[in-house]
Coordinates of C-alpha atoms and ligand atoms in Angstrom, one line a residue:
M1 CA -6.9 -14.5 14.5
K2 CA -5.8 -15.0 10.7
K3 CA -2.6 -13.0 9.8
V4 CA -2.4 -9.7 7.8
L5 CA 1.1 -7.8 6.4
S6 CA 1.0 -5.3 3.7
G7 CA 4.0 -2.4 2.6
I8 CA 3.8 0.9 1.4
Q9 CA 7.2 2.4 -0.1
P10 CA 8.4 5.1 1.1
S11 CA 9.0 6.6 -2.9
G12 CA 7.0 10.1 -2.1
Q13 CA 4.2 11.9 -0.5
L14 CA 1.2 9.4 0.1
T15 CA -1.9 10.0 -1.2
L16 CA -5.1 9.4 -0.7
G17 CA -4.8 6.5 -2.8
N18 CA -3.1 4.8 -0.2
Y19 CA -4.7 5.7 2.5
I20 CA -8.3 5.2 1.0
G21 CA -7.2 1.6 -0.7
A22 CA -4.9 0.3 1.7
M23 CA -4.9 2.0 4.9
Q24 CA -7.5 2.6 6.1
N25 CA -7.8 -1.1 5.2
F26 CA -5.0 -1.0 7.6
V27 CA -6.8 0.7 10.6
K28 CA -9.5 -1.6 10.8
L29 CA -8.2 -5.0 11.2
Q30 CA -6.3 -4.4 13.8
H31 CA -8.5 -4.7 16.0
T32 CA -9.2 -8.1 15.5
E33 CA -6.5 -9.6 13.6
E34 CA -2.7 -10.1 13.9
C35 CA -1.2 -6.8 11.4
F36 CA 2.3 -7.3 9.6
F37 CA 2.2 -3.0 8.6
M38 CA 6.1 -2.2 6.6
V39 CA 7.9 0.7 5.3
V40 CA 9.3 -1.1 2.8
D41 CA 12.0 0.8 2.1
L42 CA 14.0 -2.0 -0.4
H43 CA 11.0 -2.0 -2.1
A44 CA 11.6 1.9 -2.9
I45 CA 15.4 1.1 -4.1
T46 CA 14.3 -0.4 -7.5
V47 CA 13.6 3.1 -8.8
A48 CA 16.4 5.6 -8.2
Q49 CA 15.9 7.4 -4.3
D50 CA 18.0 10.2 -3.1
P51 CA 19.6 9.3 -0.5
A52 CA 17.9 11.6 2.5
A53 CA 14.7 11.8 1.4
L54 CA 14.5 8.0 1.3
R55 CA 15.8 8.4 4.6
E56 CA 13.2 11.0 5.1
Q57 CA 10.4 9.4 3.6
T58 CA 10.8 5.8 5.6
E59 CA 10.4 7.8 9.0
A60 CA 7.6 10.4 7.7
V61 CA 5.3 7.1 6.3
A62 CA 6.2 4.6 9.1
A63 CA 4.7 8.2 11.2
L64 CA 2.1 8.5 9.1
F65 CA 0.5 4.3 9.5
I66 CA 0.5 5.9 13.5
A67 CA -1.0 9.3 12.5
A68 CA -3.7 7.2 10.4
G69 CA -5.1 5.3 13.9
I70 CA -2.7 2.3 13.5
D71 CA -2.0 1.3 17.3
P72 CA 1.6 -0.2 18.0
N73 CA 0.8 -1.6 20.7
K74 CA -2.2 -4.3 18.3
A75 CA 0.4 -4.2 14.8
N76 CA 4.0 -4.5 14.0
V77 CA 4.6 -1.4 12.9
Y78 CA 8.1 -2.1 11.2
V79 CA 11.1 -0.9 8.7
Q80 CA 10.9 -3.5 5.9
S81 CA 14.9 -4.0 5.8
H82 CA 15.1 -3.8 9.5
V83 CA 14.0 -7.5 9.4
R84 CA 16.6 -8.8 7.7
A85 CA 15.1 -11.9 7.0
H86 CA 13.1 -10.3 3.9
A87 CA 15.8 -9.7 1.9
E88 CA 17.2 -13.2 2.4
L89 CA 14.3 -14.7 1.1
G90 CA 13.5 -12.6 -1.7
W91 CA 16.8 -14.3 -3.1
L92 CA 15.2 -17.3 -2.3
M93 CA 11.4 -16.7 -4.2
T94 CA 13.5 -15.1 -6.8
T95 CA 14.9 -18.0 -7.9
I96 CA 11.4 -20.4 -8.1
A97 CA 10.0 -18.1 -10.1
N98 CA 10.2 -17.6 -13.5
M99 CA 11.2 -14.7 -16.4
G100 CA 8.1 -15.3 -17.5
E101 CA 5.7 -14.8 -15.5
L102 CA 8.1 -11.9 -14.7
E103 CA 7.4 -10.3 -18.2
R104 CA 4.1 -10.4 -17.6
M105 CA 3.6 -7.8 -13.7
T106 CA 2.1 -4.5 -16.0
Q107 CA 4.1 -3.1 -12.4
F108 CA 7.1 -3.5 -14.6
K109 CA 5.7 -2.7 -17.6
D110 CA 4.2 0.0 -16.6
K111 CA 7.0 1.3 -15.5
S112 CA 10.0 0.4 -16.7
A113 CA 8.1 1.4 -20.2
G114 CA 10.0 4.5 -22.2
K115 CA 13.5 4.2 -19.9
D116 CA 16.2 3.6 -22.0
S117 CA 17.7 1.9 -19.0
V118 CA 15.8 -0.4 -16.3
G119 CA 17.0 -1.4 -13.3
A120 CA 16.8 -5.2 -12.4
G121 CA 15.5 -4.6 -8.8
L122 CA 12.1 -3.8 -11.3
F123 CA 12.5 -7.0 -12.8
V124 CA 12.7 -9.0 -9.8
Y125 CA 10.3 -6.1 -7.8
P126 CA 7.4 -8.7 -7.2
T127 CA 9.4 -12.2 -5.7
L128 CA 10.0 -9.3 -3.6
M129 CA 6.8 -8.5 -2.3
A130 CA 6.1 -12.3 -2.9
A131 CA 8.7 -12.9 0.3
D132 CA 6.8 -10.4 2.4
I133 CA 3.6 -11.9 2.1
L134 CA 5.5 -15.8 3.0
I135 CA 7.7 -15.1 5.3
Y136 CA 4.8 -14.3 8.1
N137 CA 2.5 -17.1 6.6
A138 CA 0.1 -14.2 6.1
D139 CA -4.1 -15.4 5.3
L140 CA -4.6 -11.4 4.3
V141 CA -2.7 -8.9 2.3
P142 CA -4.9 -6.0 2.9
V143 CA -3.9 -3.1 -0.6
G144 CA -4.9 -1.5 -3.4
D145 CA -6.4 -2.5 -6.9
D146 CA -3.2 -2.6 -8.5
Q147 CA -1.1 -4.7 -6.2
K148 CA -3.6 -7.6 -7.3
Q149 CA -1.5 -9.5 -10.5
H150 CA 1.5 -9.2 -7.4
L151 CA -1.2 -11.6 -5.0
E152 CA -1.5 -13.8 -7.9
L153 CA 2.4 -13.9 -8.4
T154 CA 2.7 -14.5 -4.4
R155 CA 0.7 -17.4 -4.9
D156 CA 2.0 -18.9 -7.6
L157 CA 5.0 -19.0 -5.9
A158 CA 3.7 -20.5 -3.0
H159 CA 1.9 -22.7 -3.9
R160 CA 5.0 -24.0 -7.0
F161 CA 7.3 -23.8 -2.8
N162 CA 4.7 -26.2 -2.2
T163 CA 4.9 -28.0 -5.1
R164 CA 8.8 -29.2 -4.9
F165 CA 9.7 -28.6 -1.5
G166 CA 6.4 -30.0 0.3
Q167 CA 3.5 -28.6 1.9
Y168 CA 4.8 -25.2 4.2
F169 CA 3.9 -21.8 2.6
T170 CA -0.3 -19.9 3.9
I171 CA -1.8 -19.1 0.0
P172 CA -2.7 -15.6 0.5
E173 CA -6.1 -14.1 -0.2
P174 CA -6.1 -10.3 -1.5
Y175 CA -8.3 -8.0 1.0
I176 CA -9.4 -5.2 -1.4
P177 CA -11.4 -2.0 -0.5
K178 CA -15.2 -2.6 -2.1
V179 CA -15.1 1.5 -3.2
G180 CA -11.6 3.6 -3.7
A181 CA -9.7 0.2 -4.6
R182 CA -8.7 2.7 -7.7
V183 CA -8.7 6.1 -6.3
M184 CA -7.8 8.1 -9.7
S185 CA -5.5 10.6 -11.0
L186 CA -7.5 13.7 -10.7
D187 CA -6.0 14.9 -13.8
D188 CA -6.6 12.3 -16.0
A189 CA -9.2 9.7 -15.0
S190 CA -7.6 6.9 -17.0
K191 CA -4.1 6.9 -14.8
K192 CA -4.3 5.9 -11.1
M193 CA -3.9 8.0 -9.0
S194 CA 0.1 8.0 -7.5
K195 CA 2.8 9.5 -5.4
S196 CA 5.6 9.6 -8.1
N197 CA 3.2 11.2 -10.5
P198 CA 5.5 14.5 -12.0
N199 CA 1.8 16.9 -11.4
V200 CA 1.6 17.3 -8.1
G201 CA -2.1 18.9 -8.8
S202 CA -3.0 15.0 -10.8
F203 CA -3.1 14.0 -6.2
I204 CA -4.0 14.3 -3.6
A205 CA -1.2 14.5 -0.9
L206 CA -1.7 13.2 2.8
L207 CA 0.1 16.3 3.7
D208 CA -1.2 18.8 2.3
P209 CA -2.2 21.4 3.9
P210 CA -6.2 22.4 3.9
D211 CA -6.1 25.5 1.5
V212 CA -4.4 23.3 -0.8
I213 CA -6.8 20.2 -0.8
R214 CA -9.2 22.8 -1.5
K215 CA -7.9 24.3 -4.4
K216 CA -6.4 20.7 -6.2
I217 CA -10.9 19.3 -5.6
S218 CA -12.0 23.0 -7.6
R219 CA -9.2 22.4 -10.2
A220 CA -9.8 18.7 -10.9
T221 CA -11.3 17.8 -14.0
T222 CA -14.9 17.1 -14.2
D223 CA -16.7 16.6 -17.5
S224 CA -18.9 19.2 -19.5
G225 CA -22.2 17.9 -17.4
R226 CA -23.6 18.7 -14.1
E227 CA -24.6 15.6 -12.5
V228 CA -23.5 14.7 -10.0
K229 CA -24.2 10.3 -10.6
Y230 CA -21.7 7.5 -10.2
D231 CA -21.1 5.7 -13.8
P232 CA -17.6 5.2 -14.2
A233 CA -17.9 4.4 -17.9
N234 CA -19.5 7.9 -19.2
K235 CA -18.2 9.2 -16.3
P236 CA -15.5 8.6 -14.8
E237 CA -14.0 11.9 -13.3
V238 CA -17.2 12.8 -11.2
S239 CA -17.1 9.3 -10.7
N240 CA -13.7 9.8 -8.5
L241 CA -15.0 12.4 -6.9
I242 CA -17.8 10.5 -5.5
G243 CA -16.2 7.1 -4.1
I244 CA -13.9 9.7 -1.7
Y245 CA -16.3 12.0 -1.3
A246 CA -18.2 8.2 0.2
H247 CA -15.4 7.2 1.3
C248 CA -14.5 10.7 3.1
A249 CA -17.9 11.8 4.6
N250 CA -18.3 8.4 5.4
M251 CA -21.6 7.6 3.2
T252 CA -22.9 5.1 0.0
I253 CA -22.9 5.7 -3.3
A254 CA -26.5 6.5 -3.4
E255 CA -26.3 8.4 -0.2
V256 CA -24.4 11.1 -2.0
E257 CA -25.6 11.3 -5.7
E258 CA -29.2 12.2 -3.8
R259 CA -27.6 15.1 -1.7
Y260 CA -26.6 16.6 -4.9
D261 CA -29.2 15.0 -7.5
G262 CA -30.2 19.1 -9.6
Q263 CA -26.8 21.2 -8.1
G264 CA -24.2 21.1 -9.8
Y265 CA -20.4 20.0 -9.3
G266 CA -19.6 23.0 -7.4
P267 CA -22.0 22.6 -4.1
F268 CA -21.1 18.7 -4.7
K269 CA -16.3 20.0 -5.9
K270 CA -16.9 23.1 -2.2
D271 CA -18.3 19.9 0.4
L272 CA -15.8 17.1 -1.7
A273 CA -13.4 19.4 0.3
E274 CA -14.0 20.3 3.4
H275 CA -14.9 16.3 4.0
V276 CA -11.6 15.9 2.6
V277 CA -10.5 18.3 5.4
A278 CA -11.7 17.2 8.2
V279 CA -10.3 13.9 7.7
L280 CA -6.9 14.8 6.8
E281 CA -6.6 18.0 9.6
P282 CA -6.3 15.4 12.0
L283 CA -4.0 13.4 10.7
Q284 CA -2.2 16.5 10.1
E285 CA -1.9 16.8 13.2
R286 CA -0.9 13.6 15.0
Y287 CA 1.6 13.5 12.6
N288 CA 3.4 16.3 13.6
E289 CA 3.3 15.1 16.9
I290 CA 4.6 12.1 16.3
R291 CA 7.9 13.9 14.7
S292 CA 8.9 16.3 16.4
S293 CA 8.0 13.1 19.8
G294 CA 10.6 11.1 18.4
E295 CA 8.4 7.9 19.6
I296 CA 8.8 6.4 16.1
H297 CA 12.1 4.7 16.6
H298 CA 11.3 3.6 19.0
I299 CA 7.2 1.8 17.7
L300 CA 9.9 0.7 14.7
K301 CA 12.2 -0.8 17.0
Q302 CA 10.1 -2.9 18.8
G303 CA 8.2 -3.8 15.4
A304 CA 10.7 -5.0 14.3
E305 CA 12.3 -7.4 17.1
R306 CA 9.3 -8.8 17.3
A307 CA 8.6 -9.9 13.0
S308 CA 11.9 -10.5 13.3
I309 CA 11.6 -13.5 15.8
V310 CA 8.5 -15.3 13.0
A311 CA 11.1 -14.1 10.3
E312 CA 13.7 -16.0 11.2
R313 CA 12.0 -19.2 12.5
T314 CA 10.2 -19.2 8.8
L315 CA 13.4 -18.7 7.1
I316 CA 14.8 -21.8 9.0
E317 CA 13.0 -24.4 7.9
V318 CA 12.5 -22.8 4.3
K319 CA 15.8 -23.2 4.3
E320 CA 15.7 -26.9 5.2
R321 CA 13.3 -27.7 3.1
M322 CA 15.1 -26.4 -0.1
G323 CA 18.9 -27.9 0.9
F324 CA 21.2 -25.6 2.7
L325 CA 23.1 -27.0 5.3
L326 CA 23.1 -25.2 7.7
P327 CA 25.4 -23.8 10.5
R328 CA 26.0 -26.1 13.9
E329 CA 27.4 -25.9 16.7
Ligands
ATP401 P1 4.1 5.1 -7.4 O1 2.6 5.0 -7.1 O2 4.6 5.6 -6.4 O3 4.3 3.9 -7.4 P2 1.8 4.1 -4.6 O4 1.5 5.0 -5.1 O5 1.2 3.6 -5.4 O6 3.3 4.0 -5.6 P3 2.4 2.3 -3.1 O7 3.3 3.0 -1.9 O8 3.5 1.7 -4.3 O9 2.2 3.8 -3.7 O10 1.1 1.4 -2.9 C1 0.6 1.6 -1.3 C2 -0.5 0.9 -1.3 O11 -1.1 1.6 -1.8 C3 -0.8 -0.5 -2.0 O12 -1.8 -1.2 -1.6 C4 -1.5 -0.1 -3.2 O13 -2.5 -0.8 -4.4 C5 -2.2 1.4 -2.4 N1 -2.5 2.4 -3.5 C6 -1.7 3.1 -4.4 N2 -2.2 4.2 -4.6 C7 -4.0 3.9 -4.7 C8 -4.4 4.9 -5.8 N3 -4.2 5.4 -6.9 N4 -6.4 3.6 -5.3 C9 -6.0 2.8 -3.8 N5 -5.0 2.5 -4.3 C10 -3.8 2.7 -3.7
LTN402 N1 4.2 -4.6 -3.5 C1 3.0 -2.9 -3.2 C2 4.5 -2.3 -2.3 C3 4.6 -4.1 -0.9 C4 3.4 -4.8 -0.5 C5 4.0 -5.3 0.3 C6 2.4 -4.9 -0.9 C7 5.8 -4.2 -1.6 N2 5.8 -5.7 -0.3 C8 3.5 -7.1 0.5 C9 1.6 -5.3 -0.3 C10 2.3 -6.9 0.7 C11 2.8 -1.4 -4.0 O1 3.6 -1.6 -4.9 N3 1.9 -0.6 -3.5

């Protein structure tokens, strides 16, 4: 069995981008591999969060994991800050990283662009992500396309550690979907769909009611043509919608193109909305059940306990190799 780890930030409402880019693969991998899926609250605070909203979103994201089909008896589901070893290994990895390589991270450049004051946590964000992955010696990391560069850095840090302190960390591989690795914004196909976009019309939240989903899709930007054709370079908006369609209807891109051949955008968008609703409605029902039962707290406690055992073991080994004096009896 391979070890799989991934995380999602409780920094807003989860979107269809998170679902297609990451969560669908979480659900798939849990059947064959040993999985660790976290709500990464320590990462979320690298930009300012309202404390009450952070607490609510953390619980909401955890419940969405389960609602999306992650089985807590198959995968470990927990909150990053409940496993203290993450923060500690994060610090150790920060001392292995160089300023130059962190300055090159595009997520840092995007999130700090135009800001008067940028938190130091945002800068060292990737070293904590590296710790998240390396602490379980994960083989595979299911993420969307935007996380590829962070994964590359994680691999470099693992390799650097191994060279300095002896072969120890597994070099992890990204696991990225072929279609849907970068679901784009509904209002601007040059930007990825993001839960932190202030324009709520730009994303479909997993908890959007059916009528809101229909409205958002009917208003989604297309082009002045009428051909439902997958051509990301020349028809980025329509290609993005076709990708979403293919995922939600479980069809290939070619099948979607064929179905709407010669029909224009109207019927295509209408059906697309129904396919998205059909995927999200049952997920929302399960979500409501999980939230009202309160069972999520037990799931998170159990997940953190199991994960801590593995994480603590790694931390001791790493500290030993780096030359820390470990406490003795
Ligand atoms: P934010 O926009 O607030 O930075 P986010 O929406 O990117 O957050 P994350 O928690 O950072 O969400 O990402 C969780 C996972 O979802 C990551 O694996 C990320 O690659 C994936 N993901 C996020 N947005 C998209 C998208 N538009 N298309 C595909 N995958 C995505
Ligand atoms: N950086 C990721 C979230 C994240 C993560 C991780 C993903 C934190 N730790 C470990 C995979 C593995 C993001 O912004 N999407």
